[in-house]
Tab-separated table of C-alpha atoms in Angstrom:
chain	number	residue	atom	x	y	z
A	1	MET	CA	12.302	-62.765	164.626
A	2	ILE	CA	10.241	-65.152	166.801
A	3	PRO	CA	12.674	-68.129	166.412
A	4	PHE	CA	15.582	-65.835	167.307
A	5	LEU	CA	13.789	-64.723	170.477
A	6	TYR	CA	13.201	-68.345	171.466
A	7	LEU	CA	16.913	-69.110	170.993
A	8	LEU	CA	17.953	-66.028	172.928
A	9	ASN	CA	15.612	-66.954	175.772
A	10	VAL	CA	17.050	-70.464	175.979
A	11	GLY	CA	20.633	-69.170	175.911
A	12	CYS	CA	19.918	-66.750	178.763
A	13	SER	CA	17.976	-69.296	180.837
A	14	ALA	CA	20.603	-72.025	180.488
A	15	GLY	CA	23.408	-69.531	181.071
A	16	GLN	CA	22.001	-68.314	184.375
A	17	SER	CA	21.501	-71.922	185.536
A	18	ALA	CA	25.126	-72.714	184.738
A	19	LEU	CA	26.333	-69.647	186.636
A	20	GLY	CA	24.183	-70.602	189.626
A	21	LYS	CA	25.497	-74.180	189.621
A	22	GLN	CA	29.097	-72.972	189.411
A	23	TYR	CA	28.608	-70.447	192.219
A	24	ALA	CA	26.905	-73.034	194.440
A	25	ALA	CA	29.660	-75.589	193.765
A	26	LYS	CA	32.177	-73.105	195.184
A	27	GLY	CA	30.169	-72.739	198.393
A	28	GLY	CA	28.535	-69.416	197.536
A	29	LYS	CA	25.510	-68.213	199.484
A	30	ALA	CA	22.081	-68.228	197.837
A	31	VAL	CA	21.090	-64.817	199.239
A	32	VAL	CA	24.250	-63.094	197.963
A	33	PHE	CA	23.968	-64.636	194.497
A	34	ASN	CA	20.270	-63.826	194.145
A	35	LEU	CA	20.680	-60.290	195.513
A	36	ASN	CA	23.212	-59.641	192.763
A	37	LYS	CA	20.786	-61.085	190.228
A	38	ALA	CA	18.006	-58.824	191.448
A	39	LEU	CA	20.267	-55.769	191.587
A	40	ALA	CA	21.433	-56.242	187.992
A	41	GLY	CA	17.874	-56.806	186.762
A	42	SER	CA	16.530	-53.764	188.613
A	43	LEU	CA	19.205	-51.436	187.246
A	44	VAL	CA	18.761	-52.657	183.675
A	45	PHE	CA	14.976	-52.234	183.670
A	46	LEU	CA	15.190	-48.895	185.475
A	47	LEU	CA	17.638	-47.587	182.858
A	48	PHE	CA	15.578	-49.039	180.020
A	49	GLY	CA	12.445	-47.456	181.445
A	50	LEU	CA	14.051	-44.052	181.899
A	51	LEU	CA	15.363	-44.062	178.333
A	52	ASN	CA	12.071	-45.160	176.780
A	53	GLY	CA	9.576	-43.542	179.138
A	54	LEU	CA	8.388	-45.147	182.344
A	55	GLU	CA	4.629	-45.081	182.871
A	56	LEU	CA	3.092	-45.310	186.326
A	57	HIS	CA	0.553	-47.999	185.463
A	58	LEU	CA	-0.781	-49.295	188.792
A	59	PRO	CA	-2.219	-52.646	187.574
A	60	SER	CA	1.111	-53.521	185.918
A	61	TRP	CA	2.964	-52.603	189.108
A	62	LEU	CA	0.655	-54.929	191.054
A	63	PHE	CA	1.114	-57.730	188.504
A	64	GLY	CA	4.865	-57.139	188.665
A	65	LEU	CA	4.976	-57.260	192.462
A	66	GLY	CA	3.126	-60.579	192.459
A	67	TYR	CA	5.428	-61.909	189.771
A	68	GLY	CA	8.449	-60.692	191.756
A	69	ALA	CA	7.317	-62.585	194.858
A	70	ALA	CA	6.963	-65.828	192.867
A	71	LEU	CA	10.264	-65.172	191.083
A	72	CYS	CA	12.019	-64.592	194.414
A	73	LEU	CA	10.835	-67.990	195.647
A	74	SER	CA	11.924	-69.615	192.381
A	75	MET	CA	15.387	-68.025	192.567
A	76	HIS	CA	15.938	-69.170	196.148
A	77	THR	CA	14.647	-72.730	195.813
A	78	GLY	CA	16.253	-73.138	192.384
A	79	PHE	CA	19.676	-72.179	193.749
A	80	LYS	CA	19.263	-74.586	196.675
A	81	ALA	CA	18.232	-77.413	194.327
A	82	LEU	CA	21.210	-76.761	192.044
A	83	ALA	CA	23.525	-76.904	195.051
A	84	MET	CA	22.117	-80.272	196.195
A	85	GLY	CA	21.572	-82.180	192.964
A	86	PRO	CA	22.460	-82.575	189.284
A	87	MET	CA	21.898	-79.578	187.027
A	88	ALA	CA	20.053	-81.597	184.370
A	89	LEU	CA	17.547	-83.198	186.761
A	90	THR	CA	16.943	-79.962	188.631
A	91	SER	CA	16.283	-78.207	185.340
A	92	ILE	CA	13.828	-80.753	184.001
A	93	ILE	CA	11.833	-80.865	187.250
A	94	ALA	CA	11.649	-77.054	187.184
A	95	SER	CA	10.632	-77.215	183.510
A	96	PHE	CA	7.627	-79.355	184.411
A	97	SER	CA	6.124	-76.058	185.581
A	98	LEU	CA	4.749	-75.846	182.031
A	99	ILE	CA	1.963	-78.138	183.224
A	100	ILE	CA	0.433	-75.212	185.151
A	101	PRO	CA	-0.002	-72.768	182.224
A	102	PHE	CA	-0.822	-75.756	179.996
A	103	LEU	CA	-3.776	-76.736	182.214
A	104	PHE	CA	-4.871	-73.122	182.510
A	105	GLY	CA	-4.629	-72.787	178.731
A	106	ILE	CA	-7.062	-75.665	178.307
A	107	THR	CA	-9.486	-74.985	181.165
A	108	VAL	CA	-9.474	-71.194	181.489
A	109	TRP	CA	-8.238	-69.810	178.172
A	110	LYS	CA	-10.130	-72.504	176.188
A	111	GLU	CA	-7.144	-73.660	174.149
A	112	PRO	CA	-7.849	-77.109	172.612
A	113	LEU	CA	-6.439	-80.316	174.140
A	114	THR	CA	-4.977	-82.615	171.490
A	115	LEU	CA	-4.333	-86.364	171.650
A	116	PRO	CA	-0.535	-85.806	171.730
A	117	GLY	CA	-1.116	-83.366	174.587
A	118	GLY	CA	-2.992	-86.000	176.573
A	119	ILE	CA	-0.230	-88.552	175.999
A	120	GLY	CA	2.303	-85.912	176.960
A	121	MET	CA	0.589	-85.436	180.316
A	122	ILE	CA	0.870	-89.173	181.029
A	123	LEU	CA	4.550	-89.141	180.066
A	124	LEU	CA	5.080	-86.149	182.325
A	125	LEU	CA	3.771	-88.063	185.336
A	126	ALA	CA	5.950	-91.051	184.407
A	127	ALA	CA	8.987	-88.790	184.151
A	128	ILE	CA	8.396	-87.369	187.644
A	129	LEU	CA	8.265	-90.901	189.105
A	130	LEU	CA	11.384	-92.033	187.239
A	131	LEU	CA	13.413	-88.963	188.133
A	132	ASN	CA	12.616	-89.519	191.805
A	133	PHE	CA	13.370	-93.243	191.843
A	134	LYS	CA	15.130	-93.278	195.218
A	135	LYS	CA	16.497	-96.776	195.091
A	136	GLU	CA	18.754	-95.891	192.188
A	137	ASP	CA	19.432	-92.186	192.175
A	138	GLY	CA	19.853	-91.601	195.933
A	139	LEU	CA	18.756	-87.956	195.671
A	140	SER	CA	17.864	-86.316	198.963
A	141	VAL	CA	14.357	-85.469	200.065
A	142	ARG	CA	15.499	-81.858	200.513
A	143	TRP	CA	16.544	-81.705	196.848
A	144	SER	CA	13.123	-83.004	195.797
A	145	VAL	CA	11.333	-80.425	197.973
A	146	TYR	CA	13.402	-77.541	196.588
A	147	ALA	CA	13.046	-78.776	192.999
A	148	PHE	CA	9.248	-79.073	193.244
A	149	LEU	CA	8.941	-75.702	194.997
A	150	THR	CA	10.848	-74.266	192.040
A	151	LEU	CA	8.357	-75.981	189.716
A	152	ALA	CA	5.404	-74.413	191.557
A	153	ALA	CA	6.997	-70.957	191.673
A	154	ASN	CA	7.889	-71.078	187.967
A	155	GLY	CA	4.327	-72.091	187.150
A	156	ALA	CA	2.992	-69.121	189.114
A	157	CYS	CA	5.410	-66.840	187.244
A	158	SER	CA	4.166	-68.135	183.890
A	159	LEU	CA	0.526	-67.570	184.835
A	160	ILE	CA	1.140	-63.999	185.989
A	161	GLN	CA	3.114	-63.201	182.812
A	162	LYS	CA	0.369	-64.573	180.601
A	163	TYR	CA	-2.465	-62.896	182.525
A	164	HIS	CA	-0.684	-59.546	182.336
A	165	GLN	CA	-0.297	-59.814	178.576
A	166	ILE	CA	-3.904	-60.975	178.157
A	167	CYS	CA	-5.010	-57.806	179.953
A	168	TYR	CA	-2.462	-55.475	178.319
A	169	PRO	CA	-1.140	-57.138	175.144
A	170	GLY	CA	2.196	-55.713	174.130
A	171	GLN	CA	2.037	-53.008	176.820
A	172	TYR	CA	3.764	-52.059	180.092
A	173	ARG	CA	6.391	-54.818	179.893
A	174	THR	CA	9.183	-52.639	181.265
A	175	VAL	CA	7.068	-51.401	184.192
A	176	PHE	CA	6.044	-54.987	184.940
A	177	MET	CA	9.646	-56.240	185.014
A	178	LEU	CA	10.955	-53.257	186.979
A	179	ALA	CA	8.301	-53.789	189.673
A	180	ALA	CA	9.183	-57.505	189.736
A	181	MET	CA	12.920	-56.914	190.119
A	182	LEU	CA	12.382	-54.307	192.830
A	183	ALA	CA	10.111	-56.731	194.708
A	184	VAL	CA	12.786	-59.430	194.515
A	185	LEU	CA	15.442	-56.958	195.658
A	186	VAL	CA	13.392	-55.890	198.712
A	187	LEU	CA	12.455	-59.463	199.688
A	188	LEU	CA	16.006	-60.765	199.345
A	189	SER	CA	17.417	-57.782	201.221
A	190	GLY	CA	15.097	-58.664	204.090
A	191	ALA	CA	16.215	-62.289	203.929
A	192	GLY	CA	19.853	-61.221	203.939
A	193	LEU	CA	19.328	-59.061	207.010
A	194	GLY	CA	17.512	-61.912	208.722
A	195	GLU	CA	20.443	-64.232	208.073
A	196	LYS	CA	22.941	-61.482	209.006
A	197	GLN	CA	24.515	-62.078	205.608
A	198	LYS	CA	26.966	-59.411	204.432
A	199	PHE	CA	26.298	-58.283	200.880
A	200	THR	CA	29.181	-58.455	198.421
A	201	LEU	CA	29.257	-57.908	194.678
A	202	SER	CA	29.385	-61.102	192.649
A	203	LEU	CA	30.168	-61.048	188.949
A	204	PRO	CA	28.464	-64.438	188.337
A	205	GLY	CA	25.366	-63.161	190.177
A	206	LEU	CA	25.304	-59.895	188.241
A	207	ALA	CA	25.725	-61.732	184.921
A	208	ALA	CA	22.985	-64.190	185.893
A	209	GLY	CA	20.741	-61.224	186.711
A	210	LEU	CA	21.214	-59.756	183.245
A	211	MET	CA	20.419	-63.136	181.695
A	212	ASN	CA	17.422	-63.662	183.969
A	213	GLY	CA	15.992	-60.242	183.134
A	214	ALA	CA	16.455	-60.793	179.406
A	215	ALA	CA	14.898	-64.285	179.522
A	216	ASN	CA	11.835	-63.110	181.446
A	217	TYR	CA	11.339	-60.037	179.279
A	218	ILE	CA	11.457	-62.196	176.143
A	219	VAL	CA	8.819	-64.558	177.578
A	220	LEU	CA	6.682	-61.562	178.443
A	221	TYR	CA	7.070	-60.279	174.879
A	222	LEU	CA	6.186	-63.677	173.373
A	223	ALA	CA	3.228	-64.165	175.753
A	224	ALA	CA	1.371	-61.390	173.956
A	225	ALA	CA	1.548	-63.232	170.635
A	226	GLU	CA	1.921	-66.958	171.365
A	227	LYS	CA	-0.519	-69.478	172.862
A	228	ALA	CA	0.379	-70.526	176.433
A	229	SER	CA	0.139	-74.204	175.433
A	230	VAL	CA	2.795	-73.585	172.741
A	231	LEU	CA	5.077	-70.948	174.256
A	232	PHE	CA	5.924	-72.620	177.553
A	233	PRO	CA	6.491	-76.180	176.231
A	234	VAL	CA	8.823	-74.890	173.469
A	235	VAL	CA	10.839	-72.805	175.930
A	236	SER	CA	10.962	-75.696	178.398
A	237	VAL	CA	12.163	-78.442	176.061
A	238	ALA	CA	14.838	-76.251	174.509
A	239	ASN	CA	16.053	-75.157	177.935
A	240	VAL	CA	16.200	-78.732	179.236
A	241	ILE	CA	18.323	-79.832	176.286
A	242	ALA	CA	20.664	-76.853	176.665
A	243	VAL	CA	21.062	-77.372	180.421
A	244	TRP	CA	21.617	-81.110	180.005
A	245	LEU	CA	24.406	-80.437	177.501
A	246	ILE	CA	26.033	-77.886	179.814
A	247	GLY	CA	25.761	-80.265	182.785
A	248	ARG	CA	27.291	-83.114	180.781
A	249	ILE	CA	30.094	-81.125	179.122
A	250	VAL	CA	30.998	-78.519	181.747
A	251	PHE	CA	30.124	-80.181	185.065
A	252	LYS	CA	30.705	-83.811	183.948
A	253	GLU	CA	27.324	-84.955	185.254
A	254	LYS	CA	26.288	-88.509	184.436
A	255	LEU	CA	22.730	-89.791	184.673
A	256	LYS	CA	21.874	-93.334	185.797
A	257	GLY	CA	19.439	-95.718	184.152
A	258	MET	CA	16.165	-94.553	185.698
A	259	GLN	CA	17.234	-90.926	185.427
A	260	LEU	CA	17.952	-91.309	181.708
A	261	LEU	CA	14.526	-92.880	181.225
A	262	GLY	CA	12.985	-90.036	183.206
A	263	LEU	CA	14.842	-87.431	181.162
A	264	ALA	CA	13.731	-89.084	177.914
A	265	ALA	CA	10.129	-89.299	179.146
A	266	GLY	CA	10.226	-85.666	180.236
A	267	LEU	CA	11.555	-84.478	176.895
A	268	GLY	CA	8.981	-86.588	175.077
A	269	ALA	CA	6.238	-85.143	177.274
A	270	ILE	CA	7.289	-81.565	176.607
A	271	LEU	CA	7.470	-82.210	172.863
A	272	LEU	CA	4.030	-83.845	172.774
A	273	LEU	CA	2.511	-81.058	174.835
A	274	ASN	CA	3.641	-78.696	172.099
A	275	LEU	CA	1.818	-80.578	169.289
């Protein structure tokens, strides 16, 4: 059951990234795409909650609202980064967010640091330098800013998910996700009004929302049973490989020398952090 959930999470995460890249390549607006994502996620979790019983658990609503704020930032900056740079590099930078729950796992949750984990941290730093080697890859500063903001927001999301499941293992997952999706919906609606952006239905955005909701719910489910220093590296490395394959096959993306070294170092880092 657990391996299947990991695979399903990776399929949903990579799928939503591909839909975002495709929508951005056609000139789609970030607010419209993300509003559709949030709308689909909200409706699914509301329906799921109504069918299975929706409890008014205030702490979970507060956790969910905080998670929703971080998720909203991740959705916005992630879309912008996908629009400005390669899918594979954007994905691996975002996946480096595992360093945040990894460090918390060691320092706060007292999970042991292994020798491979220490080497993995060094490789992670090397990968960040290689992937941002300006002389060769020519990536914009704006792309780097958006990619690293996505990293920070994803790390915050992971911490909130884990903390919620530490406090309430196996409980209130639907309430948590519903509060998160509603928070995203409200924040993005405000952003859309501020930009005077007309809302339109988008099938890619709605599909990405279903995938996003499923991926986050699965992580929340696994967070109750798996160590943070294992869960997030496994999800990250599998997602990076899946996104790289999609970028290479579907979007015909090619990585240059330093980028390939950075990708290899990043994958090696994520694998070692899981040992």
